[in-house]
Coordinates of C-alpha atoms and ligand atoms in Angstrom, one line a residue:
X1 CA 0.0 0.0 0.0
X2 CA 2.7 2.4 1.1
X3 CA 4.9 1.4 -1.9
X4 CA 2.1 2.0 -4.4
X5 CA 1.3 5.4 -2.7
X6 CA 5.0 6.4 -3.0
X7 CA 5.0 5.4 -6.7
X8 CA 1.8 7.3 -7.3
X9 CA 3.2 10.5 -5.8
X10 CA 6.4 10.0 -7.8
X11 CA 4.4 9.7 -11.0
X12 CA 2.4 12.8 -10.0
X13 CA 5.7 14.7 -9.6
X14 CA 6.8 13.6 -13.0
X15 CA 3.6 14.8 -14.6
X16 CA 4.4 18.4 -13.6
X17 CA 6.7 20.4 -15.7
X18 CA 7.8 24.0 -15.0
X19 CA 9.1 26.4 -17.6
X20 CA 9.6 30.2 -17.9
X21 CA 7.7 30.6 -21.1
X22 CA 5.2 28.2 -22.6
X23 CA 4.5 28.6 -26.3
X24 CA 1.7 26.6 -27.8
X25 CA 2.3 26.2 -31.5
X26 CA 5.4 26.0 -33.8
X27 CA 4.2 27.9 -36.9
X28 CA 5.7 31.2 -37.9
X29 CA 4.3 32.9 -34.9
X30 CA 5.5 30.5 -32.2
X31 CA 8.8 29.7 -33.8
X32 CA 9.8 33.4 -34.4
X33 CA 8.8 34.3 -30.9
X34 CA 10.8 31.4 -29.4
X35 CA 13.9 32.2 -31.4
X36 CA 14.2 35.8 -30.7
X37 CA 13.4 35.4 -27.0
X38 CA 15.9 32.6 -26.7
X39 CA 18.5 34.7 -28.3
X40 CA 17.9 37.7 -26.1
X41 CA 17.5 35.8 -22.8
X42 CA 19.6 32.6 -22.7
X43 CA 18.8 32.4 -19.0
X44 CA 15.1 31.7 -19.7
X45 CA 13.7 28.2 -20.6
X46 CA 11.2 28.3 -23.4
X47 CA 8.9 25.2 -23.9
X48 CA 7.6 25.1 -27.5
X49 CA 4.7 22.7 -27.9
X50 CA 3.3 21.3 -31.1
X51 CA 0.6 18.7 -31.5
X52 CA 2.3 17.2 -34.5
X53 CA 5.9 17.3 -35.8
X54 CA 7.6 20.7 -35.7
X55 CA 7.5 21.2 -39.5
X56 CA 3.8 20.9 -39.8
X57 CA 1.6 24.0 -39.6
X58 CA -0.5 26.3 -41.8
X59 CA 2.7 28.3 -42.3
X60 CA 4.2 25.4 -44.2
X61 CA 1.6 25.6 -46.9
X62 CA 1.7 29.4 -47.6
X63 CA 2.2 29.8 -51.3
X64 CA 1.9 33.5 -52.4
X65 CA 4.3 35.1 -50.0
X66 CA 4.8 37.8 -47.5
X67 CA 3.7 41.4 -48.2
X68 CA 6.1 44.2 -47.3
X69 CA 7.1 47.5 -48.8
X70 CA 10.4 46.7 -50.5
X71 CA 10.8 48.8 -53.6
X72 CA 10.8 52.4 -52.3
X73 CA 11.0 53.8 -55.9
X74 CA 7.3 52.9 -56.6
X75 CA 5.9 51.7 -53.3
X76 CA 5.5 53.3 -49.9
X77 CA 3.9 52.6 -46.5
X78 CA 0.9 54.8 -47.2
X79 CA 0.0 52.7 -50.2
X80 CA 0.3 49.4 -48.3
X81 CA -1.8 51.0 -45.4
X82 CA -4.4 52.2 -47.9
X83 CA -4.7 48.8 -49.6
X84 CA -5.1 47.0 -46.2
X85 CA -7.7 49.5 -45.1
X86 CA -9.6 49.1 -48.3
X87 CA -9.7 45.3 -48.1
X88 CA -10.7 45.5 -44.4
X89 CA -13.9 47.3 -45.4
X90 CA -14.0 49.9 -42.6
X91 CA -13.2 47.7 -39.7
X92 CA -9.4 47.8 -39.5
X93 CA -7.7 49.6 -36.6
X94 CA -5.7 52.1 -38.6
X95 CA -3.0 52.4 -35.9
X96 CA -2.5 48.7 -36.0
X97 CA -2.3 48.7 -39.8
X98 CA 0.4 51.4 -39.7
X99 CA 2.4 49.5 -37.0
X100 CA 2.4 46.3 -39.1
X101 CA 3.1 47.9 -42.4
X102 CA 5.9 50.1 -41.0
X103 CA 7.6 47.5 -38.8
X104 CA 7.1 44.7 -41.3
X105 CA 10.1 45.2 -43.6
X106 CA 12.5 45.0 -40.6
X107 CA 10.9 41.8 -39.4
X108 CA 11.2 40.3 -42.8
X109 CA 14.9 41.3 -43.0
X110 CA 15.3 39.4 -39.7
X111 CA 14.0 36.1 -41.0
X112 CA 16.3 36.6 -44.1
X113 CA 19.2 37.0 -41.7
X114 CA 18.1 33.7 -40.0
X115 CA 18.4 31.9 -43.4
X116 CA 15.0 32.3 -45.2
X117 CA 15.4 32.6 -49.0
X118 CA 13.2 34.7 -51.3
X119 CA 13.4 34.7 -55.1
X120 CA 15.6 37.3 -56.6
X121 CA 15.1 39.1 -60.0
X122 CA 17.0 38.0 -63.1
X123 CA 20.0 40.3 -62.3
X124 CA 20.1 38.9 -58.8
X125 CA 20.5 42.3 -57.2
X126 CA 17.0 42.6 -55.7
X127 CA 14.0 40.6 -54.7
X128 CA 11.4 39.6 -57.3
X129 CA 8.1 41.0 -56.0
X130 CA 4.7 39.5 -56.8
X131 CA 1.3 41.0 -56.7
X132 CA -2.0 39.6 -55.4
X133 CA -5.7 40.7 -55.1
X134 CA -6.2 44.1 -53.5
X135 CA -2.5 45.2 -53.7
X136 CA -1.9 48.4 -55.8
X137 CA 1.9 47.6 -56.1
X138 CA 4.1 44.6 -56.4
X139 CA 5.3 44.0 -52.8
X140 CA 5.0 40.2 -52.2
X141 CA 8.3 38.5 -51.4
X142 CA 8.1 34.8 -52.2
X143 CA 10.0 31.6 -52.7
X144 CA 8.5 30.0 -55.8
X145 CA 5.1 28.8 -54.7
X146 CA 6.7 27.3 -51.5
X147 CA 7.1 30.5 -49.4
X148 CA 5.7 29.0 -46.3
X149 CA 7.7 25.8 -46.6
X150 CA 10.9 27.8 -46.9
X151 CA 10.1 30.0 -43.9
X152 CA 9.1 27.0 -41.8
X153 CA 12.4 25.2 -42.8
X154 CA 14.6 28.2 -41.9
X155 CA 12.9 28.8 -38.6
X156 CA 12.9 25.2 -37.5
X157 CA 16.6 25.0 -38.4
X158 CA 17.4 28.1 -36.4
X159 CA 15.4 27.0 -33.4
X160 CA 17.1 23.6 -33.4
X161 CA 20.4 25.1 -32.5
X162 CA 19.2 26.9 -29.5
X163 CA 19.7 25.2 -26.2
X164 CA 17.1 27.0 -24.2
X165 CA 14.3 26.1 -26.5
X166 CA 12.8 22.8 -25.4
X167 CA 10.7 21.4 -28.2
X168 CA 7.8 19.0 -27.4
X169 CA 6.5 17.3 -30.6
X170 CA 3.2 15.4 -30.6
X171 CA 2.1 17.1 -27.3
X172 CA -1.5 18.3 -27.5
X173 CA -2.6 21.3 -25.4
X174 CA -6.0 20.6 -23.9
X175 CA -6.9 23.5 -21.6
X176 CA -5.4 26.7 -20.1
X177 CA -4.8 26.8 -16.4
X178 CA -6.5 29.6 -14.6
X179 CA -7.9 30.4 -11.1
X180 CA -10.8 28.1 -12.0
X181 CA -8.3 25.2 -11.4
X182 CA -7.6 26.6 -7.9
X183 CA -11.3 26.3 -7.2
X184 CA -12.4 29.9 -8.0
X185 CA -15.6 30.6 -9.8
X186 CA -14.7 32.8 -12.8
X187 CA -16.9 34.3 -15.5
X188 CA -16.3 36.4 -18.6
X189 CA -16.5 39.6 -16.6
X190 CA -14.2 38.5 -13.7
X191 CA -11.3 41.0 -13.7
X192 CA -7.6 40.0 -13.6
X193 CA -8.0 36.4 -14.5
X194 CA -4.4 34.9 -14.7
X195 CA -3.0 32.1 -16.8
X196 CA -0.6 29.6 -15.1
X197 CA 0.2 27.3 -18.0
X198 CA -1.8 24.5 -19.6
X199 CA -2.7 20.8 -19.4
X200 CA -0.9 19.0 -22.2
X201 CA -1.4 15.5 -23.5
X202 CA 1.6 13.5 -24.5
X203 CA 0.2 11.7 -27.6
X204 CA 2.8 9.0 -27.5
X205 CA 1.6 7.5 -24.1
X206 CA -1.6 9.3 -23.2
X207 CA -0.2 11.0 -20.1
X208 CA -1.5 14.4 -19.3
X209 CA 1.1 16.8 -18.0
X210 CA 0.6 20.0 -16.0
X211 CA 2.9 22.6 -17.6
X212 CA 3.3 25.5 -15.2
X213 CA 4.7 28.7 -16.7
X214 CA 5.4 32.3 -15.8
X215 CA 4.0 33.4 -19.2
X216 CA 2.0 31.4 -21.8
X217 CA 1.6 32.3 -25.4
X218 CA -1.1 30.8 -27.7
X219 CA 0.2 30.5 -31.3
X220 CA -2.0 27.6 -32.5
X221 CA -3.1 29.0 -35.9
X222 CA -6.5 28.9 -37.6
X223 CA -9.6 26.8 -37.7
X224 CA -10.4 26.1 -41.4
X225 CA -11.4 22.5 -40.5
X226 CA -14.8 23.7 -39.5
X227 CA -15.8 23.6 -43.2
X228 CA -16.0 20.7 -45.6
X229 CA -13.7 22.5 -48.1
X230 CA -10.6 24.1 -46.7
X231 CA -7.1 24.9 -47.8
X232 CA -6.0 24.5 -44.1
X233 CA -4.2 21.3 -43.0
X234 CA -6.0 19.0 -40.6
X235 CA -4.2 20.6 -37.6
X236 CA -6.3 23.8 -38.1
X237 CA -8.9 23.0 -35.5
X238 CA -9.0 26.3 -33.6
X239 CA -7.7 24.8 -30.4
X240 CA -6.2 28.0 -29.0
X241 CA -9.3 30.1 -29.7
X242 CA -11.6 27.5 -28.1
X243 CA -9.3 27.1 -25.1
X244 CA -9.2 30.9 -24.6
X245 CA -13.0 31.0 -24.8
X246 CA -13.4 28.2 -22.2
X247 CA -10.9 30.1 -20.0
X248 CA -13.3 33.1 -20.2
X249 CA -11.1 35.3 -22.4
X250 CA -12.3 37.7 -25.1
X251 CA -12.8 36.8 -28.7
X252 CA -13.5 39.2 -31.6
X253 CA -14.9 39.4 -35.1
X254 CA -15.4 35.6 -35.7
X255 CA -18.0 36.2 -38.4
X256 CA -15.2 37.2 -40.8
X257 CA -14.1 33.9 -42.3
X258 CA -12.1 34.2 -45.5
X259 CA -12.8 31.9 -48.4
X260 CA -10.1 31.6 -50.9
X261 CA -11.5 32.0 -54.5
X262 CA -9.2 29.5 -56.2
X263 CA -8.8 26.1 -54.5
X264 CA -8.3 23.3 -57.0
X265 CA -11.7 21.7 -57.7
X266 CA -11.5 18.4 -55.7
X267 CA -14.3 16.0 -56.6
X268 CA -12.4 13.2 -54.7
X269 CA -13.0 15.1 -51.5
X270 CA -9.4 15.3 -50.4
X271 CA -8.8 17.1 -47.1
X272 CA -7.3 19.7 -47.3
X273 CA -8.1 21.2 -50.7
X274 CA -5.0 22.1 -52.8
X275 CA -4.5 25.9 -53.2
X276 CA -3.9 27.6 -56.5
X277 CA -2.2 30.7 -55.3
X278 CA -3.7 34.2 -55.9
X279 CA -0.2 34.9 -57.2
X280 CA -1.2 32.9 -60.3
X281 CA -3.8 35.6 -61.0
X282 CA -1.2 38.2 -60.1
X283 CA 1.0 36.6 -62.9
X284 CA -1.8 37.1 -65.4
X285 CA -4.3 34.1 -65.1
X286 CA -7.9 35.0 -65.7
X287 CA -11.1 33.6 -64.2
X288 CA -13.7 32.3 -66.7
X289 CA -17.1 30.8 -66.5
X290 CA -18.0 27.3 -67.9
X291 CA -18.5 28.8 -71.4
X292 CA -15.0 30.3 -71.3
X293 CA -16.2 33.9 -70.8
X294 CA -14.4 36.3 -68.5
X295 CA -16.9 37.4 -65.7
X296 CA -15.0 39.4 -63.1
X297 CA -15.6 42.7 -64.9
X298 CA -19.3 42.3 -64.0
X299 CA -18.3 42.5 -60.3
X300 CA -15.3 44.8 -59.9
X301 CA -13.1 47.0 -62.1
X302 CA -10.0 45.2 -60.7
X303 CA -11.4 42.0 -62.2
X304 CA -9.5 38.8 -61.2
X305 CA -7.3 40.8 -58.9
X306 CA -10.1 42.4 -56.8
X307 CA -9.9 41.7 -53.0
X308 CA -10.7 38.1 -52.0
X309 CA -14.2 38.7 -50.5
X310 CA -15.4 40.2 -53.8
X311 CA -13.8 37.4 -56.0
X312 CA -15.0 34.6 -53.8
X313 CA -18.6 36.0 -53.8
X314 CA -18.5 36.4 -57.5
X315 CA -17.4 32.8 -58.0
X316 CA -20.0 31.6 -55.6
X317 CA -22.6 33.5 -57.6
X318 CA -21.3 32.2 -61.0
X319 CA -21.4 28.6 -59.6
X320 CA -25.0 29.1 -58.4
X321 CA -26.0 30.5 -61.8
X322 CA -24.6 27.6 -63.7
X323 CA -25.3 24.9 -61.1
X324 CA -21.7 23.8 -61.3
X325 CA -19.2 23.2 -58.5
X326 CA -16.4 25.1 -60.1
X327 CA -15.3 27.9 -62.5
X328 CA -12.1 28.0 -64.6
X329 CA -8.8 29.6 -64.2
X330 CA -7.2 30.3 -67.5
X331 CA -3.3 30.2 -67.6
X332 CA -3.1 29.0 -71.3
X333 CA -1.8 32.4 -72.5
X334 CA 1.1 32.5 -70.0
X335 CA 4.6 31.3 -70.9
X336 CA 5.4 27.9 -69.7
X337 CA 9.0 28.5 -68.6
X338 CA 8.0 31.5 -66.5
X339 CA 4.9 29.7 -65.1
X340 CA 6.9 26.7 -64.1
X341 CA 9.7 28.6 -62.5
X342 CA 7.2 30.6 -60.4
X343 CA 4.7 27.8 -59.6
X344 CA 6.4 24.4 -59.9
X345 CA 4.2 22.8 -57.2
X346 CA 0.9 24.0 -58.7
X347 CA 2.1 22.9 -62.2
X348 CA 3.1 19.5 -61.0
X349 CA -0.1 19.0 -59.0
X350 CA -2.3 19.9 -62.0
X351 CA -0.2 17.6 -64.3
X352 CA -0.6 14.7 -61.7
X353 CA -4.4 15.1 -62.2
X354 CA -4.2 15.2 -66.0
X355 CA -4.7 19.0 -66.3
X356 CA -2.0 20.8 -68.3
X357 CA -2.2 24.4 -67.2
X358 CA -0.6 25.5 -70.4
X359 CA -3.3 23.9 -72.5
X360 CA -6.3 23.3 -70.2
X361 CA -8.3 25.6 -68.0
X362 CA -7.9 24.7 -64.3
X363 CA -11.2 24.0 -62.5
X364 CA -11.2 26.0 -59.3
X365 CA -13.7 26.6 -56.5
X366 CA -13.9 28.5 -53.2
X367 CA -12.6 27.0 -49.9
X368 CA -12.3 28.2 -46.4
X369 CA -8.9 29.7 -46.0
X370 CA -8.3 32.0 -43.1
X371 CA -9.9 33.2 -39.8
X372 CA -9.8 37.0 -39.7
X373 CA -11.3 37.0 -36.2
X374 CA -9.9 35.3 -33.1
X375 CA -8.4 36.0 -29.7
X376 CA -8.6 39.7 -29.0
X377 CA -5.1 41.1 -28.3
X378 CA -3.8 44.6 -27.7
X379 CA -0.8 46.2 -29.5
X380 CA 1.6 44.2 -27.4
X381 CA -0.2 40.9 -28.1
X382 CA -1.7 40.7 -24.6
X383 CA -5.0 38.8 -24.4
X384 CA -7.8 39.8 -21.9
X385 CA -6.2 37.2 -19.5
X386 CA -3.1 38.3 -17.5
X387 CA 0.2 36.4 -18.2
X388 CA -1.3 35.2 -21.5
X389 CA -0.4 36.4 -24.9
X390 CA -1.5 35.3 -28.4
X391 CA 0.0 35.6 -31.8
X392 CA -0.6 34.7 -35.4
X393 CA -3.8 33.5 -37.1
X394 CA -5.5 32.6 -33.8
X395 CA -5.7 36.4 -33.0
X396 CA -7.7 39.4 -33.8
X397 CA -5.3 42.4 -33.7
X398 CA -7.3 44.8 -35.8
X399 CA -5.1 44.5 -38.9
X400 CA -7.5 42.6 -41.1
X401 CA -10.8 44.2 -40.1
X402 CA -13.6 42.6 -42.1
X403 CA -11.3 41.0 -44.7
X404 CA -7.6 40.2 -44.8
X405 CA -5.5 41.6 -47.6
X406 CA -3.6 38.7 -49.2
X407 CA -0.1 37.9 -47.8
X408 CA -0.6 40.2 -44.8
X409 CA -0.9 37.3 -42.3
X410 CA 2.7 36.0 -42.2
X411 CA 3.7 39.7 -41.8
X412 CA 1.3 40.2 -38.9
X413 CA 2.6 37.1 -37.2
X414 CA 6.2 38.4 -37.4
X415 CA 5.4 41.9 -36.2
X416 CA 3.4 40.7 -33.3
X417 CA 5.8 38.0 -32.2
X418 CA 8.4 40.7 -32.0
X419 CA 6.1 43.0 -30.0
X420 CA 5.2 40.1 -27.6
X421 CA 8.9 39.3 -27.2
X422 CA 9.7 42.9 -26.2
X423 CA 6.8 42.9 -23.7
X424 CA 7.7 39.5 -22.2
X425 CA 11.3 40.6 -21.6
X426 CA 10.0 43.5 -19.5
X427 CA 7.3 41.6 -17.7
X428 CA 8.6 38.2 -16.9
X429 CA 10.4 39.2 -13.7
X430 CA 7.0 40.1 -12.2
X431 CA 5.7 36.5 -12.3
X432 CA 6.2 33.3 -10.3
X433 CA 5.1 29.8 -11.1
X434 CA 1.8 28.8 -9.4
X435 CA 2.6 25.5 -7.9
X436 CA -0.8 24.9 -6.3
X437 CA -2.5 23.9 -9.6
X438 CA -3.7 20.2 -9.2
X439 CA -3.0 17.6 -11.8
X440 CA -5.5 16.6 -14.4
X441 CA -8.5 14.8 -12.9
X442 CA -9.6 11.9 -15.1
X443 CA -12.3 10.6 -12.6
X444 CA -15.3 9.0 -14.3
X445 CA -13.7 8.9 -17.8
X446 CA -13.3 5.2 -18.3
X447 CA -15.3 4.4 -21.3
X448 CA -13.4 3.4 -24.4
X449 CA -12.9 5.9 -27.2
X450 CA -16.0 6.0 -29.4
X451 CA -14.3 6.9 -32.7
X452 CA -17.4 6.4 -34.8
X453 CA -19.2 9.1 -32.8
X454 CA -16.3 11.5 -33.1
X455 CA -15.9 11.1 -36.9
X456 CA -19.6 11.3 -37.6
X457 CA -20.0 14.4 -35.5
X458 CA -17.1 16.0 -37.2
X459 CA -18.7 15.3 -40.6
X460 CA -22.0 16.7 -39.4
X461 CA -20.3 19.9 -38.1
X462 CA -18.6 20.5 -41.4
X463 CA -21.9 20.0 -43.3
X464 CA -23.8 22.4 -41.0
X465 CA -21.1 25.1 -41.3
X466 CA -20.8 24.7 -45.1
X467 CA -24.5 24.6 -45.8
X468 CA -25.6 27.4 -43.5
X469 CA -22.6 29.6 -42.5
X470 CA -20.7 29.8 -45.7
X471 CA -20.1 32.7 -48.1
X472 CA -23.7 33.8 -48.2
X473 CA -25.7 33.7 -45.0
X474 CA -29.3 34.6 -43.8
X475 CA -31.1 34.7 -40.5
X476 CA -32.9 31.4 -41.2
X477 CA -29.7 29.6 -42.1
X478 CA -27.9 30.9 -39.1
X479 CA -30.8 29.8 -36.8
X480 CA -30.7 26.4 -38.3
X481 CA -27.0 26.1 -37.8
X482 CA -27.2 27.3 -34.3
X483 CA -29.9 24.6 -33.4
X484 CA -27.8 21.9 -35.0
X485 CA -24.7 23.0 -33.2
X486 CA -26.4 23.0 -29.9
X487 CA -27.2 19.4 -30.3
X488 CA -23.7 18.5 -31.4
X489 CA -22.4 20.5 -28.4
X490 CA -24.5 18.6 -25.9
X491 CA -23.7 15.2 -27.3
X492 CA -20.0 16.0 -27.5
X493 CA -19.8 17.4 -23.9
X494 CA -21.4 14.2 -22.7
X495 CA -18.9 12.1 -24.6
X496 CA -16.0 14.3 -23.2
X497 CA -17.1 13.8 -19.6
X498 CA -17.3 10.0 -19.9
X499 CA -14.7 9.0 -22.4
X500 CA -10.9 8.6 -22.1
X501 CA -9.4 11.6 -23.7
X502 CA -8.1 11.7 -27.2
X503 CA -6.8 14.6 -29.4
X504 CA -9.6 13.8 -31.9
X505 CA -12.3 14.3 -29.2
X506 CA -10.7 17.5 -28.0
X507 CA -10.5 18.8 -31.6
X508 CA -14.1 18.0 -32.3
X509 CA -15.0 19.8 -29.1
X510 CA -12.9 22.8 -30.1
X511 CA -14.3 22.9 -33.7
X512 CA -17.9 22.9 -32.3
X513 CA -16.9 25.9 -30.2
X514 CA -15.5 27.7 -33.2
X515 CA -18.6 26.9 -35.2
X516 CA -20.7 28.4 -32.4
X517 CA -18.5 31.5 -32.2
X518 CA -18.7 32.1 -36.0
X519 CA -22.4 31.5 -36.1
X520 CA -23.2 33.7 -33.1
X521 CA -21.0 36.5 -34.4
X522 CA -22.6 36.3 -37.8
X523 CA -26.1 36.5 -36.3
X524 CA -25.0 39.6 -34.3
X525 CA -23.8 41.5 -37.4
X526 CA -27.0 42.9 -38.9
X527 CA -25.3 44.2 -42.1
X528 CA -23.2 42.9 -44.9
X529 CA -19.6 43.9 -44.7
X530 CA -16.3 42.5 -46.0
X531 CA -16.4 38.7 -45.7
X532 CA -19.8 38.6 -44.0
X533 CA -22.7 38.7 -46.5
X534 CA -26.3 38.1 -45.4
X535 CA -29.4 38.2 -47.7
X536 CA -31.4 39.7 -44.8
X537 CA -29.2 42.7 -44.4
X538 CA -27.5 43.2 -47.8
X539 CA -26.4 46.8 -47.2
X540 CA -23.1 47.9 -45.7
X541 CA -24.3 50.2 -42.9
X542 CA -22.2 53.3 -42.4
X543 CA -21.4 52.7 -38.8
X544 CA -18.4 51.0 -37.4
X545 CA -18.8 48.4 -34.7
X546 CA -17.2 45.2 -33.6
X547 CA -18.5 41.9 -32.4
X548 CA -16.9 40.8 -29.2
X549 CA -17.8 37.6 -27.4
Ligands
FAD1 P1 0.3 27.8 -37.9 O1 1.4 28.0 -38.9 O2 -0.9 27.2 -38.3 O3 0.9 27.0 -36.6 C1 0.1 26.5 -35.6 C2 0.9 25.6 -34.7 O4 0.1 25.3 -33.6 C3 1.2 24.2 -35.3 O5 2.5 24.0 -34.9 C4 0.3 23.3 -34.6 O6 0.8 22.0 -34.5 C5 0.2 23.9 -33.3 N1 -1.1 23.6 -32.5 C6 -2.3 23.8 -32.9 N2 -3.2 23.4 -31.9 C7 -2.4 22.8 -30.9 C8 -2.6 22.2 -29.7 N3 -3.9 22.0 -29.2 N4 -1.6 21.8 -29.0 C9 -0.3 21.9 -29.4 N5 0.0 22.5 -30.6 C10 -1.0 23.0 -31.3 N6 -0.5 33.9 -45.5 C11 0.3 34.8 -46.1 O7 0.6 35.8 -45.5 N7 0.8 34.5 -47.3 C12 0.5 33.4 -48.0 O8 1.0 33.2 -49.1 C13 -0.4 32.5 -47.5 N8 -0.7 31.3 -48.1 C14 -1.4 30.4 -47.5 C15 -1.7 29.2 -48.2 C16 -2.4 28.2 -47.5 C17 -2.6 26.9 -48.2 C18 -2.8 28.3 -46.2 C19 -3.6 27.3 -45.5 C20 -2.6 29.5 -45.5 C21 -1.9 30.6 -46.2 N9 -1.6 31.8 -45.6 C22 -0.8 32.7 -46.1 C23 -2.0 32.0 -44.2 C24 -0.8 31.7 -43.3 O9 -0.1 30.6 -43.7 C25 -1.2 31.5 -41.8 O10 -2.1 32.5 -41.4 C26 0.0 31.5 -40.9 O11 1.0 30.7 -41.4 C27 -0.4 31.1 -39.5 O12 0.7 31.0 -38.8 P2 0.6 30.6 -37.2 O13 2.0 30.6 -36.7 O14 -0.3 31.6 -36.6 O15 -0.1 29.2 -37.2
SIN2 C1 -2.2 32.6 -51.9 O1 -1.1 32.3 -52.2 O2 -3.2 32.8 -52.7 C2 -2.5 32.8 -50.5 C3 -2.1 34.1 -50.0 C4 -2.7 34.4 -48.7 O3 -3.6 33.7 -48.2 O4 -2.3 35.4 -48.1

């Protein structure tokens, strides 16, 4: 009896980990923050957590590139600011836009210094700059159509050499630790809630660790997996946003879900959908209907290079008119050598499906691509919970407003990881580890995993969101979505309380929360603006407000 008790307390002890800074997520946001903080403060231990291997993230799939004012002869900050504000349809925070645009080029130079490569012009004396929808000048730095892969590679290599970054791969963050875990009753209006770390599941053996930290950072990326069609990898399940919401933090602008206009039409139902970068349209490709007619001039004078909300809605409308599931992207007039050197991955993918982009029109369709809303943060990246920061796609900083300008998200992540880094360095001395947090309580969760319930509920969720909370919304559709989501929520919570924990069940639970947040925010916005279009309120009202949950 005594021996087994001793063993139990030893195990308990081993299930606690303490660290100075806990970063959840190893995409561009988490990695760049970890690297610069580790460089500045070798005395601090940084734990970097990822639920898969360190190279996998949304970041890795970024194609088009990173927007930054680079050619001062023709471009300037004011133009980049104006383009961002225009895309954001009246809801951007102009101070934030200016901060990101002005600090952006220096942050990009930093990742170049850390080993990231971008394509150069033919003379090799400057960067080759691309253009995408909504940009008035060429300002997108890119590495072929593999920009994200190259950035992720360079950051992972840089981080590997740093002794004070402890990387935990295949560790899944479940919940944030707050006074709730010390027995206090907290609500969304409780002031000064603090975060003490997170419960984290080791996927290799199912153990749940209590990670105690002085400061925690959420950098868990987006949530595209709430829809049937998405360009986001399967890791994009909105875990960080859902965790923050459960911890009673503030979330903003979740109704603004960006659909990319040109995912490769995917009748086989692959998850994720393969992206055909907007840079292809920047290079001269043209959208055409099923008869081969150009149609974008009927929607916007900028035609195929209008901002993404406009192009996605136009394609949605064309598909509804024709009853088809796709439109065409015409690259046949572009030169093969140039196309291949810019877009080798896209070219090879099309060829693998029997589509020759130089001879055939590419069938494309809309797919969920980016969450413009998320965890509300201030200009230092602080959330509404003390000792808790957030960075990257999981946040709402005010940069994107009602619609993100293409290639501004990688930039936003770099600028905010730097700002968080500066704040952490100043603040960390004020915090101690909270040792009184109890270990994970698994009482009553003995039933075996019910995978069939989890996978079916996941399918139902995606159907509900795609059918009723997609590009075009209405009161009736949102009400129906909300009713269906309530049922899914209740069933999943019951499963969560009784079943041994699995990442799949946690992800389902998180995605249902994200679905709820998107649907509820959409119902609250009684106008059409940016990415939110509802047939009940088709007008863009001339007042500025925000939706905060
Ligand atoms: P991510 O890169 O998604 O990283 C999230 C990390 O969090 C991952 O390491 C993941 O494993 C981890 N994680 C998540 N949940 C948990 C959990 N519960 N526990 C532990 N770890 C967890 N933007 C641009 O600016 N330019 C582009 O050209 C561009 N192209 C894109 C193309 C595609 C196909 C896609 C999908 C997106 C594109 N974007 C682009 C958007 C951009 O890539 C993302 O917004 C950005 O990379 C997000 O970075 P992040 O660091 O916030 O999150
Ligand atoms: C793309 O390459 O089209 C994606 C760019 C982005 O999402 O910013």
